[in-house]
PDB file of C-alpha atoms and ligand atoms in Angstrom:
ATOM      1  CA  MET A  17       0.081   0.030  -0.156  1.00 53.00           C
ATOM      2  CA  THR A  18       1.001   3.465  -0.863  1.00 59.00           C
ATOM      3  CA  ASN A  19       1.478   5.809   1.695  1.00 72.00           C
ATOM      4  CA  ARG A  20      -0.279   9.222   0.476  1.00 73.00           C
ATOM      5  CA  TYR A  21       1.302  11.433   3.114  1.00 76.00           C
ATOM      6  CA  ALA A  22       5.081  10.452   2.085  1.00 77.00           C
ATOM      7  CA  MET A  23       3.951  13.487   0.349  1.00 90.00           C
ATOM      8  CA  LEU A  24       3.596  15.247   3.576  1.00 96.00           C
ATOM      9  CA  THR A  25       4.607  19.069   3.913  1.00 97.00           C
ATOM     10  CA  ILE A  26       5.222  20.990   7.652  1.00 98.00           C
ATOM     11  CA  LYS A  27       4.300  24.423   7.430  1.00 98.00           C
ATOM     12  CA  LYS A  28       4.705  27.364  10.026  1.00 98.00           C
ATOM     13  CA  LEU A  29       1.539  29.467   9.853  1.00 98.00           C
ATOM     14  CA  ASN A  30       1.868  33.061  10.520  1.00 98.00           C
ATOM     15  CA  GLY A  31      -1.540  34.821  12.038  1.00 98.00           C
ATOM     16  CA  GLU A  32      -3.156  35.943   8.737  1.00 98.00           C
ATOM     17  CA  GLU A  33      -2.490  32.517   7.044  1.00 98.00           C
ATOM     18  CA  ALA A  34      -4.031  30.974  10.419  1.00 98.00           C
ATOM     19  CA  ALA A  35      -6.797  33.237  10.376  1.00 98.00           C
ATOM     20  CA  SER A  36      -7.453  32.286   6.482  1.00 98.00           C
ATOM     21  CA  ARG A  37      -6.950  28.410   7.189  1.00 98.00           C
ATOM     22  CA  ALA A  38      -9.370  28.848  10.031  1.00 98.00           C
ATOM     23  CA  PRO A  39     -12.087  26.995   8.856  1.00 98.00           C
ATOM     24  CA  ALA A  40      -9.780  23.721   7.222  1.00 98.00           C
ATOM     25  CA  LEU A  41      -8.367  23.536  11.090  1.00 99.00           C
ATOM     26  CA  ALA A  42     -12.028  23.673  12.060  1.00 98.00           C
ATOM     27  CA  ASP A  43     -12.703  20.637  10.361  1.00 98.00           C
ATOM     28  CA  VAL A  44      -9.689  19.097  12.117  1.00 98.00           C
ATOM     29  CA  LEU A  45     -10.619  19.855  15.183  1.00 98.00           C
ATOM     30  CA  ILE A  46     -14.774  18.278  14.831  1.00 98.00           C
ATOM     31  CA  ASP A  47     -13.095  15.609  12.938  1.00 98.00           C
ATOM     32  CA  CYS A  48     -10.972  14.649  16.573  1.00 98.00           C
ATOM     33  CA  VAL A  49     -13.714  16.100  18.913  1.00 98.00           C
ATOM     34  CA  GLU A  50     -16.548  13.695  17.262  1.00 98.00           C
ATOM     35  CA  GLY A  51     -13.933  11.081  17.188  1.00 98.00           C
ATOM     36  CA  GLY A  52     -13.892  10.865  20.497  1.00 98.00           C
ATOM     37  CA  ALA A  53     -10.743  12.733  21.518  1.00 98.00           C
ATOM     38  CA  SER A  54     -10.538  14.641  24.722  1.00 97.00           C
ATOM     39  CA  VAL A  55      -8.848  17.976  23.481  1.00 97.00           C
ATOM     40  CA  SER A  56     -10.912  20.488  25.575  1.00 97.00           C
ATOM     41  CA  PHE A  57     -14.013  19.987  23.868  1.00 98.00           C
ATOM     42  CA  MET A  58     -17.521  18.729  24.160  1.00 98.00           C
ATOM     43  CA  LEU A  59     -19.925  17.188  22.298  1.00 98.00           C
ATOM     44  CA  PRO A  60     -21.958  18.657  19.995  1.00 98.00           C
ATOM     45  CA  ILE A  61     -19.285  21.012  18.852  1.00 98.00           C
ATOM     46  CA  SER A  62     -20.322  23.505  16.832  1.00 98.00           C
ATOM     47  CA  ARG A  63     -18.347  25.208  13.856  1.00 98.00           C
ATOM     48  CA  ASP A  64     -18.843  28.381  15.481  1.00 98.00           C
ATOM     49  CA  THR A  65     -17.242  27.578  18.744  1.00 98.00           C
ATOM     50  CA  ALA A  66     -14.069  25.473  16.909  1.00 98.00           C
ATOM     51  CA  LEU A  67     -13.888  28.452  14.488  1.00 98.00           C
ATOM     52  CA  ASP A  68     -13.411  30.511  17.430  1.00 98.00           C
ATOM     53  CA  PHE A  69     -10.788  28.731  19.164  1.00 98.00           C
ATOM     54  CA  TRP A  70      -9.299  29.102  15.901  1.00 99.00           C
ATOM     55  CA  HIS A  71      -9.541  32.685  15.693  1.00 98.00           C
ATOM     56  CA  GLY A  72      -8.137  32.863  19.490  1.00 98.00           C
ATOM     57  CA  VAL A  73      -5.288  30.552  18.225  1.00 99.00           C
ATOM     58  CA  ALA A  74      -4.570  33.399  15.028  1.00 99.00           C
ATOM     59  CA  ARG A  75      -4.095  35.973  17.475  1.00 98.00           C
ATOM     60  CA  GLY A  76      -2.517  34.318  19.864  1.00 98.00           C
ATOM     61  CA  VAL A  77      -0.082  33.681  16.626  1.00 99.00           C
ATOM     62  CA  ALA A  78       0.042  37.146  15.904  1.00 98.00           C
ATOM     63  CA  ARG A  79       0.899  38.383  19.033  1.00 98.00           C
ATOM     64  CA  GLY A  80       3.724  35.849  19.415  1.00 98.00           C
ATOM     65  CA  GLU A  81       2.668  33.884  22.047  1.00 98.00           C
ATOM     66  CA  ARG A  82       1.966  30.220  20.347  1.00 98.00           C
ATOM     67  CA  ILE A  83       3.561  28.474  16.644  1.00 99.00           C
ATOM     68  CA  LEU A  84       0.839  27.072  14.246  1.00 99.00           C
ATOM     69  CA  LEU A  85       2.486  23.593  12.788  1.00 99.00           C
ATOM     70  CA  VAL A  86       0.282  22.217  10.096  1.00 98.00           C
ATOM     71  CA  ALA A  87       0.684  19.538   7.975  1.00 98.00           C
ATOM     72  CA  GLU A  88      -0.942  19.541   4.257  1.00 98.00           C
ATOM     73  CA  ASP A  89      -1.206  16.746   1.558  1.00 96.00           C
ATOM     74  CA  ALA A  90      -0.099  16.858  -1.879  1.00 95.00           C
ATOM     75  CA  GLU A  91      -3.519  18.343  -2.065  1.00 95.00           C
ATOM     76  CA  GLU A  92      -2.547  21.101   0.274  1.00 96.00           C
ATOM     77  CA  HIS A  93      -5.471  19.867   2.178  1.00 98.00           C
ATOM     78  CA  ILE A  94      -4.768  20.176   6.198  1.00 98.00           C
ATOM     79  CA  VAL A  95      -4.219  16.613   7.952  1.00 98.00           C
ATOM     80  CA  GLY A  96      -3.116  17.902  10.842  1.00 98.00           C
ATOM     81  CA  THR A  97      -1.805  20.444  13.160  1.00 99.00           C
ATOM     82  CA  VAL A  98       0.417  20.903  16.536  1.00 99.00           C
ATOM     83  CA  GLN A  99       0.971  24.265  18.704  1.00 99.00           C
ATOM     84  CA  ILE A 100       3.829  25.499  20.581  1.00 99.00           C
ATOM     85  CA  VAL A 101       2.906  27.977  23.449  1.00 98.00           C
ATOM     86  CA  THR A 102       6.214  29.725  23.513  1.00 98.00           C
ATOM     87  CA  ALA A 103       4.406  33.200  26.239  1.00 98.00           C
ATOM     88  CA  GLN A 104       5.466  31.372  29.586  1.00 98.00           C
ATOM     89  CA  PRO A 105       5.907  33.183  33.004  1.00 98.00           C
ATOM     90  CA  GLU A 106       9.330  35.604  33.198  1.00 98.00           C
ATOM     91  CA  ASN A 107      10.854  32.735  35.298  1.00 98.00           C
ATOM     92  CA  GLN A 108      10.474  30.427  32.562  1.00 98.00           C
ATOM     93  CA  PRO A 109      11.675  31.378  29.442  1.00 98.00           C
ATOM     94  CA  HIS A 110      12.772  28.374  28.193  1.00 98.00           C
ATOM     95  CA  ARG A 111       9.889  26.174  28.689  1.00 98.00           C
ATOM     96  CA  ALA A 112       7.007  25.880  26.212  1.00 98.00           C
ATOM     97  CA  ASP A 113       3.945  23.960  26.241  1.00 98.00           C
ATOM     98  CA  ILE A 114       3.289  21.254  23.206  1.00 98.00           C
ATOM     99  CA  ALA A 115      -0.670  21.968  22.417  1.00 98.00           C
ATOM    100  CA  LYS A 116      -3.789  20.461  20.497  1.00 98.00           C
ATOM    101  CA  MET A 117      -1.768  17.779  18.649  1.00 98.00           C
ATOM    102  CA  LEU A 118      -4.764  16.842  16.091  1.00 98.00           C
ATOM    103  CA  VAL A 119      -4.664  14.577  13.045  1.00 98.00           C
ATOM    104  CA  SER A 120      -7.749  13.865  10.934  1.00 98.00           C
ATOM    105  CA  ARG A 121      -9.278  10.363  11.321  1.00 98.00           C
ATOM    106  CA  ARG A 122      -8.664   9.675   7.338  1.00 97.00           C
ATOM    107  CA  ALA A 123      -4.896  10.308   7.656  1.00 97.00           C
ATOM    108  CA  ARG A 124      -3.902   8.660  10.773  1.00 98.00           C
ATOM    109  CA  ARG A 125      -1.168   5.911  11.133  1.00 97.00           C
ATOM    110  CA  GLN A 126       0.566   7.049   8.336  1.00 96.00           C
ATOM    111  CA  GLY A 127       3.245   8.886  10.189  1.00 97.00           C
ATOM    112  CA  VAL A 128       1.679  12.127  10.258  1.00 98.00           C
ATOM    113  CA  ALA A 129       2.029  13.240  13.579  1.00 98.00           C
ATOM    114  CA  GLN A 130       5.608  11.681  14.259  1.00 98.00           C
ATOM    115  CA  ARG A 131       6.748  14.721  11.586  1.00 98.00           C
ATOM    116  CA  LEU A 132       4.361  17.163  13.278  1.00 98.00           C
ATOM    117  CA  MET A 133       6.070  16.444  16.434  1.00 98.00           C
ATOM    118  CA  ALA A 134       9.477  16.637  14.925  1.00 98.00           C
ATOM    119  CA  ALA A 135       9.045  19.712  13.141  1.00 98.00           C
ATOM    120  CA  ALA A 136       7.427  21.177  16.679  1.00 98.00           C
ATOM    121  CA  ASP A 137      10.932  20.253  18.397  1.00 98.00           C
ATOM    122  CA  ALA A 138      12.739  21.872  15.428  1.00 98.00           C
ATOM    123  CA  ALA A 139      10.638  25.126  15.893  1.00 98.00           C
ATOM    124  CA  ALA A 140      10.899  25.306  19.658  1.00 98.00           C
ATOM    125  CA  ARG A 141      14.812  24.831  19.611  1.00 98.00           C
ATOM    126  CA  GLU A 142      14.205  27.530  17.455  1.00 98.00           C
ATOM    127  CA  ALA A 143      12.317  29.709  19.425  1.00 98.00           C
ATOM    128  CA  GLY A 144      15.211  28.959  22.373  1.00 98.00           C
ATOM    129  CA  LYS A 145      13.376  26.821  24.019  1.00 98.00           C
ATOM    130  CA  THR A 146      14.951  23.667  25.651  1.00 98.00           C
ATOM    131  CA  VAL A 147      12.103  22.763  27.953  1.00 98.00           C
ATOM    132  CA  LEU A 148       8.707  20.947  26.627  1.00 98.00           C
ATOM    133  CA  VAL A 149       5.692  19.670  28.842  1.00 98.00           C
ATOM    134  CA  LEU A 150       2.791  18.338  27.277  1.00 98.00           C
ATOM    135  CA  ASP A 151      -0.259  16.812  28.838  1.00 98.00           C
ATOM    136  CA  THR A 152      -2.540  13.948  27.340  1.00 98.00           C
ATOM    137  CA  VAL A 153      -5.333  11.596  28.434  1.00 98.00           C
ATOM    138  CA  THR A 154      -4.176   8.626  30.275  1.00 98.00           C
ATOM    139  CA  GLY A 155      -4.352   5.069  27.978  1.00 97.00           C
ATOM    140  CA  GLY A 156      -4.802   7.003  25.116  1.00 96.00           C
ATOM    141  CA  ASP A 157      -2.906   6.544  21.139  1.00 93.00           C
ATOM    142  CA  ALA A 158      -0.933   9.622  22.004  1.00 97.00           C
ATOM    143  CA  GLU A 159       0.714   8.591  24.645  1.00 98.00           C
ATOM    144  CA  ARG A 160       2.501   5.780  22.451  1.00 97.00           C
ATOM    145  CA  LEU A 161       3.646   8.446  20.059  1.00 97.00           C
ATOM    146  CA  TYR A 162       5.301  10.592  22.921  1.00 98.00           C
ATOM    147  CA  GLN A 163       7.579   7.908  24.705  1.00 97.00           C
ATOM    148  CA  ARG A 164       8.543   7.134  21.028  1.00 97.00           C
ATOM    149  CA  ALA A 165       9.202  11.101  20.670  1.00 97.00           C
ATOM    150  CA  GLY A 166      11.471  10.667  23.523  1.00 98.00           C
ATOM    151  CA  TRP A 167       9.728  12.046  25.876  1.00 98.00           C
ATOM    152  CA  GLN A 168       9.559  11.131  29.408  1.00 98.00           C
ATOM    153  CA  ARG A 169       6.219  10.204  31.808  1.00 98.00           C
ATOM    154  CA  VAL A 170       5.975  12.715  34.686  1.00 98.00           C
ATOM    155  CA  GLY A 171       2.809  11.289  36.226  1.00 98.00           C
ATOM    156  CA  SER A 172      -0.766  10.881  35.919  1.00 98.00           C
ATOM    157  CA  VAL A 173      -4.197  12.529  37.333  1.00 98.00           C
ATOM    158  CA  PRO A 174      -7.126  10.568  37.938  1.00 98.00           C
ATOM    159  CA  MET A 175     -10.298  12.361  36.705  1.00 98.00           C
ATOM    160  CA  TYR A 176      -8.753  15.969  35.701  1.00 98.00           C
ATOM    161  CA  ALA A 177     -10.968  16.085  32.831  1.00 98.00           C
ATOM    162  CA  LEU A 178     -13.882  14.758  30.298  1.00 98.00           C
ATOM    163  CA  MET A 179     -13.852  12.876  27.037  1.00 98.00           C
ATOM    164  CA  PRO A 180     -16.160  14.446  24.705  1.00 98.00           C
ATOM    165  CA  ASP A 181     -18.934  12.559  25.515  1.00 98.00           C
ATOM    166  CA  GLY A 182     -18.765  13.234  29.593  1.00 98.00           C
ATOM    167  CA  ALA A 183     -17.375  10.221  31.373  1.00 98.00           C
ATOM    168  CA  LEU A 184     -14.381  11.498  33.462  1.00 98.00           C
ATOM    169  CA  CYS A 185     -10.321  10.936  32.014  1.00 98.00           C
ATOM    170  CA  GLY A 186      -7.305  11.082  33.716  1.00 98.00           C
ATOM    171  CA  THR A 187      -4.318  12.641  32.223  1.00 98.00           C
ATOM    172  CA  THR A 188      -0.853  12.146  31.826  1.00 98.00           C
ATOM    173  CA  PHE A 189       1.974  14.474  31.823  1.00 98.00           C
ATOM    174  CA  TYR A 190       5.161  14.337  29.910  1.00 98.00           C
ATOM    175  CA  TYR A 191       8.457  16.671  29.207  1.00 98.00           C
ATOM    176  CA  LYS A 192      11.374  16.797  27.111  1.00 98.00           C
ATOM    177  CA  HIS A 193      14.918  18.180  27.608  1.00 98.00           C
ATOM    178  CA  LEU A 194      15.767  19.462  23.826  1.00 98.00           C
ATOM    179  CA  ALA A 195      19.527  19.355  23.306  1.00 85.00           C
TER     180      ALA A 195
HETATM  181  C1  COA B   5      -2.732  10.381  18.490  1.00 60.48           C
HETATM  182  C2  COA B   5      -3.151  11.146  16.941  1.00 60.48           C
HETATM  183  C3  COA B   5      -2.120  12.664  17.129  1.00 60.48           C
HETATM  184  C4  COA B   5      -1.653  10.175  16.333  1.00 60.48           C
HETATM  185  O1  COA B   5      -1.420  10.396  15.153  1.00 60.48           O
HETATM  186  P1  COA B   5      -0.964  10.057  13.957  1.00 60.48           P
HETATM  187  O2  COA B   5      -0.802  10.691  12.329  1.00 60.48           O
HETATM  188  O3  COA B   5      -2.095   8.739  13.813  1.00 60.48           O
HETATM  189  O4  COA B   5       0.267   9.141  14.383  1.00 60.48           O
HETATM  190  P2  COA B   5       1.248   8.513  13.634  1.00 60.48           P
HETATM  191  O5  COA B   5       0.834   7.775  12.431  1.00 60.48           O
HETATM  192  O6  COA B   5       2.789   9.124  13.819  1.00 60.48           O
HETATM  193  O7  COA B   5       1.159   7.140  14.604  1.00 60.48           O
HETATM  194  C5  COA B   5       0.380   6.236  15.221  1.00 60.48           C
HETATM  195  C6  COA B   5       0.468   4.783  14.977  1.00 60.48           C
HETATM  196  O8  COA B   5       0.787   4.660  13.590  1.00 60.48           O
HETATM  197  C7  COA B   5       1.857   3.827  13.400  1.00 60.48           C
HETATM  198  N1  COA B   5       2.394   4.471  11.751  1.00 60.48           N
HETATM  199  C8  COA B   5       3.371   5.577  11.987  1.00 60.48           C
HETATM  200  N2  COA B   5       3.755   5.442  10.205  1.00 60.48           N
HETATM  201  C9  COA B   5       2.840   4.503   9.810  1.00 60.48           C
HETATM  202  C10 COA B   5       2.749   3.550   8.908  1.00 60.48           C
HETATM  203  N3  COA B   5       3.277   4.216   7.714  1.00 60.48           N
HETATM  204  N4  COA B   5       2.537   2.226   8.430  1.00 60.48           N
HETATM  205  C11 COA B   5       1.537   1.903   9.372  1.00 60.48           C
HETATM  206  N5  COA B   5       1.545   2.510  10.583  1.00 60.48           N
HETATM  207  C12 COA B   5       2.480   3.810  10.882  1.00 60.48           C
HETATM  208  C13 COA B   5       2.545   3.974  14.502  1.00 60.48           C
HETATM  209  O9  COA B   5       3.223   3.381  14.450  1.00 60.48           O
HETATM  210  C14 COA B   5       1.964   4.476  15.393  1.00 60.48           C
HETATM  211  O10 COA B   5       1.773   2.892  16.139  1.00 60.48           O
HETATM  212  P3  COA B   5       1.119   2.625  17.454  1.00 60.48           P
HETATM  213  O11 COA B   5      -0.737   3.721  18.056  1.00 60.48           O
HETATM  214  O12 COA B   5       0.555   1.333  17.345  1.00 60.48           O
HETATM  215  O13 COA B   5       1.630   3.129  18.740  1.00 60.48           O
HETATM  216  C15 COA B   5      -4.000  10.765  16.359  1.00 60.48           C
HETATM  217  O14 COA B   5      -4.256   9.465  17.191  1.00 60.48           O
HETATM  218  C16 COA B   5      -5.055  12.042  16.815  1.00 60.48           C
HETATM  219  O15 COA B   5      -4.816  12.898  16.442  1.00 60.48           O
HETATM  220  N6  COA B   5      -5.724  11.441  17.863  1.00 60.48           N
HETATM  221  C17 COA B   5      -6.710  12.973  18.338  1.00 60.48           C
HETATM  222  C18 COA B   5      -6.231  14.080  19.104  1.00 60.48           C
HETATM  223  C19 COA B   5      -5.716  13.344  20.108  1.00 60.48           C
HETATM  224  O16 COA B   5      -5.979  12.682  21.222  1.00 60.48           O
HETATM  225  N7  COA B   5      -4.360  14.339  19.942  1.00 60.48           N
HETATM  226  C20 COA B   5      -3.380  14.150  21.425  1.00 60.48           C
HETATM  227  C21 COA B   5      -4.017  15.376  22.491  1.00 60.48           C
HETATM  228  S1  COA B   5      -2.632  15.493  23.708  1.00 60.48           S
END
């Protein structure tokens, strides 16, 4: 079987680009939430809610508070995304959070997230960051991804959040030191 995501391009969007791609990013977010991903939103997720979220992200990118990466397929459709939140308290200038790693269901299990994580490391390094932190639903698919990418598990907090259908879920925290 050919891997259609071998032709993947990872792009860093500026604020204006992020705002103009908000509809495509909303598609990815809605698809993930409807697929059961615990990524801050509950079901049913409306298009307006998803668009508001991405316009907020675009404003954050424009202010230099976060970096937005997207993975595009050969037809320039966005199939995945991840953010590096660079704005941190003044005593943590070397730290960033990784947030909203999302891959459309149709594009999964072909290495899209792995490529996005590698690009996120590179973008974080370029921004002068040496300590990265993230959290993810305990026992979810993303845990294997992060462990493969060299992230260290810190621990988990039971009942930290809700799944999109309202069920309680634990959250596991990870960190990575960049060389
Ligand atoms: C978690 C998530 C981002 C992973 O995205 P992905 O693009 O499918 O990730 P990858 O393709 O890099 O890896 C996923 C699996 O496919 C496998 N894989 C990668 N390339 C492959 C290929 N060419 N052929 C076969 N399998 C492959 C990986 O080994 C991995 O296997 P595993 O899950 O059994 O460990 C995606 O499932 C998702 O968006 N989930 C919903 C949102 C979410 O929970 N995000 C995390 C928030 S913290």
